[in-house]
């Protein structure tokens, strides 16, 4: 079992290794302009410098804070609403068209409006994250609650469970895997949308760091920024997946269905 | 000895604008502490009758009297075993069996019952497994255990062995008879399998097209031999009362 996972992890490392080798070799042989693709040495130097003076850490922490604050707020909105709409078809009738409309507007398209309303402070960024995260959590919660097997609900009825108990002991655990899938998707979306928002209007954060480096003609820092985004995104996702597996241990035996949707 | 009294029970639906009777004027008695089997072909109303008894559906007319509840106050507890196991996939075998326990003060009692029925049903080794890891027969045993841990006065069973293979089915039929003899609970068992009905039932209610067409007591001692002439005679009698309209 352990050997299997090690082999799998190794397989996934081949392609990055090849890319890095090509990068090193190409830079060494001066196969391309070092301004367009900065050599790995320069990017490493930028990394050491920005780590040493704390600039990278500052931008990363600011971005992470925005993602988590926005994610939390979105969850607090989306989860109860998803449950309410999932449990009542009438609620669904009222809300469906409006939500469908908002769903099709990319969060970044709202950025100019948000800047107009709130200035370029923290609010537009938080709202972008909320907008990006809300729908995956809401829709997956809704789906999870609405598709709870009525046969299981009937079991609760046959044991005389109250409505609250039925929700807590049957509907909620049945919906949990779906809710977690939504949260995981939302986390990914929020990260992407945030960096976008920071590229448009910000004075801190990873997105801002990239934009600033572009204006200062520092491609090494741009590459560093992109790599940081990718690595952080993967780490967050990996961490969340771990937590998910702990939260729904019964799914392991059922052939996990993560990453759908 | 009143048991469950069913009087003029009717259940009708509207299907495409037409009235359809799932049950029509059904009257019968289910004696206390008896093993009663309701048998009939698919769509004869046997499951509807069981679901009405289990309070899972609303009756259209008629009356169901659940007796006086013996020494207990507040009426009788009715437990149901469904055709599918309907176990909660997120709970282990042990947790599924304790599912009916909703109040803190029942916890000790439920725990004792769970321990007892894990043993009786031979599930001790599997107590921490999830339903997805169980075979069909095991899962149905757990479902039966869950209902037994509810400690009902009446157990309703809706073709609980219908989806199992022949051998598992036979074993569970024997086990349910043993349980019945040991626990003395009232059991109402629905099946379309005439052999199963005769193997299990002390009283057999034969249904057809929403009506009771025949009721017959079976006095054969447990465990019954399906090849014995008495067994075959009862089986023939049931079949002859169903022969009316072949479909």
Tab-separated table of N, CA and C in Angstrom, chain A residues 119-188:
chain	number	residue	atom	x	y	z
A	119	UNK	N	-13.815	51.421	-2.788
A	119	UNK	CA	-12.442	51.887	-2.879
A	119	UNK	C	-11.496	50.720	-3.111
A	120	UNK	N	-10.197	50.952	-2.962
A	120	UNK	CA	-9.284	49.837	-3.221
A	120	UNK	C	-8.747	49.241	-1.923
A	121	UNK	N	-9.546	49.313	-0.865
A	121	UNK	CA	-9.131	48.734	0.419
A	121	UNK	C	-9.286	47.221	0.417
A	122	UNK	N	-9.506	46.657	1.577
A	122	UNK	CA	-9.616	45.205	1.718
A	122	UNK	C	-10.945	44.666	1.211
A	123	UNK	N	-11.998	45.481	1.289
A	123	UNK	CA	-13.340	44.967	0.984
A	123	UNK	C	-13.496	44.359	-0.409
A	124	UNK	N	-13.047	45.069	-1.470
A	124	UNK	CA	-13.252	44.444	-2.792
A	124	UNK	C	-12.591	43.077	-2.890
A	125	UNK	N	-11.410	42.916	-2.303
A	125	UNK	CA	-10.723	41.620	-2.381
A	125	UNK	C	-11.500	40.532	-1.638
A	126	UNK	N	-11.950	40.903	-0.433
A	126	UNK	CA	-12.732	39.925	0.330
A	126	UNK	C	-14.000	39.535	-0.426
A	127	UNK	N	-14.642	40.548	-0.999
A	127	UNK	CA	-15.892	40.264	-1.713
A	127	UNK	C	-15.654	39.394	-2.945
A	128	UNK	N	-14.538	39.618	-3.608
A	128	UNK	CA	-14.209	38.779	-4.767
A	128	UNK	C	-14.060	37.318	-4.328
A	129	UNK	N	-13.343	37.131	-3.235
A	129	UNK	CA	-13.163	35.769	-2.733
A	129	UNK	C	-14.519	35.172	-2.358
A	130	UNK	N	-15.353	35.967	-1.696
A	130	UNK	CA	-16.679	35.464	-1.315
A	130	UNK	C	-17.490	35.076	-2.545
A	131	UNK	N	-17.467	35.948	-3.543
A	131	UNK	CA	-18.222	35.660	-4.775
A	131	UNK	C	-17.725	34.385	-5.447
A	132	UNK	N	-16.408	34.207	-5.447
A	132	UNK	CA	-15.840	33.040	-6.132
A	132	UNK	C	-16.123	31.758	-5.371
A	133	UNK	N	-16.188	31.852	-4.041
A	133	UNK	CA	-16.301	30.660	-3.204
A	133	UNK	C	-17.736	30.265	-2.930
A	134	UNK	N	-18.607	31.269	-2.978
A	134	UNK	CA	-19.997	31.033	-2.588
A	134	UNK	C	-20.653	29.915	-3.400
A	135	UNK	N	-20.541	29.988	-4.704
A	135	UNK	CA	-21.327	29.062	-5.527
A	135	UNK	C	-20.911	27.607	-5.430
A	136	UNK	N	-19.618	27.315	-5.508
A	136	UNK	CA	-19.298	25.897	-5.326
A	136	UNK	C	-19.798	25.334	-3.993
A	137	UNK	N	-19.667	26.107	-2.917
A	137	UNK	CA	-20.132	25.590	-1.625
A	137	UNK	C	-21.655	25.498	-1.617
A	138	UNK	N	-22.292	26.555	-2.072
A	138	UNK	CA	-23.756	26.580	-2.066
A	138	UNK	C	-24.337	25.453	-2.923
A	139	UNK	N	-23.853	25.356	-4.155
A	139	UNK	CA	-24.451	24.372	-5.073
A	139	UNK	C	-24.192	22.938	-4.622
A	140	UNK	N	-22.994	22.677	-4.100
A	140	UNK	CA	-22.712	21.309	-3.656
A	140	UNK	C	-23.454	20.951	-2.369
A	141	UNK	N	-23.634	21.944	-1.483
A	141	UNK	CA	-24.436	21.703	-0.282
A	141	UNK	C	-25.883	21.412	-0.680
A	142	UNK	N	-26.382	22.257	-1.562
A	142	UNK	CA	-27.753	22.084	-2.065
A	142	UNK	C	-27.930	20.690	-2.669
A	143	UNK	N	-26.983	20.324	-3.514
A	143	UNK	CA	-27.052	19.016	-4.164
A	143	UNK	C	-27.002	17.887	-3.123
A	144	UNK	N	-26.080	18.023	-2.176
A	144	UNK	CA	-25.926	16.987	-1.161
A	144	UNK	C	-27.181	16.816	-0.319
A	145	UNK	N	-27.778	17.927	0.075
A	145	UNK	CA	-28.973	17.868	0.916
A	145	UNK	C	-30.160	17.343	0.111
A	146	UNK	N	-30.303	17.857	-1.111
A	146	UNK	CA	-31.467	17.483	-1.916
A	146	UNK	C	-31.398	16.030	-2.363
A	147	UNK	N	-30.187	15.491	-2.511
A	147	UNK	CA	-30.112	14.120	-3.016
A	147	UNK	C	-29.965	13.097	-1.893
A	148	UNK	N	-30.200	13.527	-0.657
A	148	UNK	CA	-30.188	12.565	0.447
A	148	UNK	C	-31.282	11.521	0.214
A	149	UNK	N	-30.906	10.268	0.314
A	149	UNK	CA	-31.810	9.159	0.020
A	149	UNK	C	-33.059	9.196	0.912
A	150	UNK	N	-34.237	9.304	0.289
A	150	UNK	CA	-35.472	9.351	1.090
A	150	UNK	C	-35.668	8.057	1.872
A	151	UNK	N	-35.067	6.997	1.377
A	151	UNK	CA	-35.191	5.719	2.102
A	151	UNK	C	-34.516	5.786	3.462
A	152	UNK	N	-33.406	6.518	3.526
A	152	UNK	CA	-32.741	6.669	4.818
A	152	UNK	C	-33.566	7.577	5.733
A	153	UNK	N	-34.164	8.609	5.150
A	153	UNK	CA	-35.010	9.498	5.938
A	153	UNK	C	-36.184	8.703	6.522
A	154	UNK	N	-36.667	7.753	5.725
A	154	UNK	CA	-37.779	6.915	6.177
A	154	UNK	C	-37.384	6.056	7.378
A	155	UNK	N	-36.129	5.615	7.387
A	155	UNK	CA	-35.638	4.863	8.546
A	155	UNK	C	-35.760	5.727	9.800
A	156	UNK	N	-35.357	6.998	9.665
A	156	UNK	CA	-35.482	7.921	10.792
A	156	UNK	C	-36.921	8.040	11.242
A	157	UNK	N	-37.821	8.115	10.262
A	157	UNK	CA	-39.237	8.240	10.581
A	157	UNK	C	-39.731	7.003	11.329
A	158	UNK	N	-39.268	5.833	10.886
A	158	UNK	CA	-39.737	4.604	11.531
A	158	UNK	C	-39.229	4.491	12.970
A	159	UNK	N	-38.150	5.200	13.284
A	159	UNK	CA	-37.661	5.208	14.665
A	159	UNK	C	-38.155	6.428	15.429
A	160	UNK	N	-39.063	7.195	14.822
A	160	UNK	CA	-39.660	8.332	15.511
A	160	UNK	C	-38.718	9.510	15.727
A	161	UNK	N	-37.763	9.721	14.819
A	161	UNK	CA	-36.874	10.870	14.947
A	161	UNK	C	-37.622	12.176	14.641
A	162	UNK	N	-37.273	13.236	15.376
A	162	UNK	CA	-37.868	14.542	15.106
A	162	UNK	C	-37.216	15.124	13.848
A	163	UNK	N	-37.756	16.270	13.390
A	163	UNK	CA	-37.193	16.891	12.180
A	163	UNK	C	-35.740	17.293	12.387
A	164	UNK	N	-35.475	17.892	13.541
A	164	UNK	CA	-34.105	18.327	13.849
A	164	UNK	C	-33.151	17.141	13.903
A	165	UNK	N	-33.601	16.064	14.556
A	165	UNK	CA	-32.760	14.866	14.652
A	165	UNK	C	-32.529	14.258	13.276
A	166	UNK	N	-33.578	14.270	12.452
A	166	UNK	CA	-33.444	13.718	11.107
A	166	UNK	C	-32.378	14.481	10.335
A	167	UNK	N	-32.389	15.809	10.475
A	167	UNK	CA	-31.378	16.591	9.775
A	167	UNK	C	-29.988	16.281	10.307
A	168	UNK	N	-29.867	16.327	11.632
A	168	UNK	CA	-28.555	16.184	12.257
A	168	UNK	C	-27.971	14.783	12.037
A	169	UNK	N	-28.832	13.772	12.094
A	169	UNK	CA	-28.313	12.408	12.085
A	169	UNK	C	-28.403	11.702	10.738
A	170	UNK	N	-29.205	12.247	9.814
A	170	UNK	CA	-29.305	11.594	8.510
A	170	UNK	C	-28.930	12.542	7.364
A	171	UNK	N	-29.644	13.662	7.249
A	171	UNK	CA	-29.436	14.524	6.082
A	171	UNK	C	-28.031	15.132	6.082
A	172	UNK	N	-27.602	15.656	7.230
A	172	UNK	CA	-26.299	16.300	7.253
A	172	UNK	C	-25.142	15.340	6.945
A	173	UNK	N	-25.053	14.189	7.641
A	173	UNK	CA	-23.945	13.288	7.279
A	173	UNK	C	-24.031	12.799	5.838
A	174	UNK	N	-25.255	12.634	5.332
A	174	UNK	CA	-25.388	12.182	3.940
A	174	UNK	C	-24.861	13.248	2.985
A	175	UNK	N	-25.044	14.529	3.361
A	175	UNK	CA	-24.630	15.612	2.476
A	175	UNK	C	-23.165	15.983	2.652
A	176	UNK	N	-22.570	15.545	3.748
A	176	UNK	CA	-21.220	16.002	4.093
A	176	UNK	C	-20.169	15.797	2.985
A	177	UNK	N	-20.096	14.622	2.361
A	177	UNK	CA	-19.082	14.472	1.309
A	177	UNK	C	-19.244	15.516	0.204
A	178	UNK	N	-20.485	15.774	-0.169
A	178	UNK	CA	-20.756	16.758	-1.204
A	178	UNK	C	-20.369	18.173	-0.745
A	179	UNK	N	-20.683	18.502	0.510
A	179	UNK	CA	-20.323	19.812	1.058
A	179	UNK	C	-18.801	20.001	1.010
A	180	UNK	N	-18.090	18.934	1.368
A	180	UNK	CA	-16.626	19.027	1.388
A	180	UNK	C	-16.056	19.189	-0.018
A	181	UNK	N	-16.665	18.514	-0.987
A	181	UNK	CA	-16.231	18.704	-2.375
A	181	UNK	C	-16.423	20.165	-2.766
A	182	UNK	N	-17.558	20.740	-2.386
A	182	UNK	CA	-17.830	22.146	-2.681
A	182	UNK	C	-16.820	23.069	-2.021
A	183	UNK	N	-16.487	22.762	-0.777
A	183	UNK	CA	-15.520	23.598	-0.067
A	183	UNK	C	-14.152	23.528	-0.738
A	184	UNK	N	-13.805	22.332	-1.185
A	184	UNK	CA	-12.497	22.175	-1.814
A	184	UNK	C	-12.436	22.941	-3.138
A	185	UNK	N	-13.505	22.810	-3.930
A	185	UNK	CA	-13.564	23.571	-5.179
A	185	UNK	C	-13.503	25.065	-4.891
A	186	UNK	N	-14.273	25.495	-3.878
A	186	UNK	CA	-14.346	26.913	-3.524
A	186	UNK	C	-12.985	27.452	-3.127
A	187	UNK	N	-12.238	26.643	-2.406
A	187	UNK	CA	-10.910	27.064	-1.976
A	187	UNK	C	-10.020	27.326	-3.198
A	188	UNK	N	-10.107	26.433	-4.178
A	188	UNK	CA	-9.322	26.612	-5.401
A	188	UNK	C	-9.746	27.858	-6.163
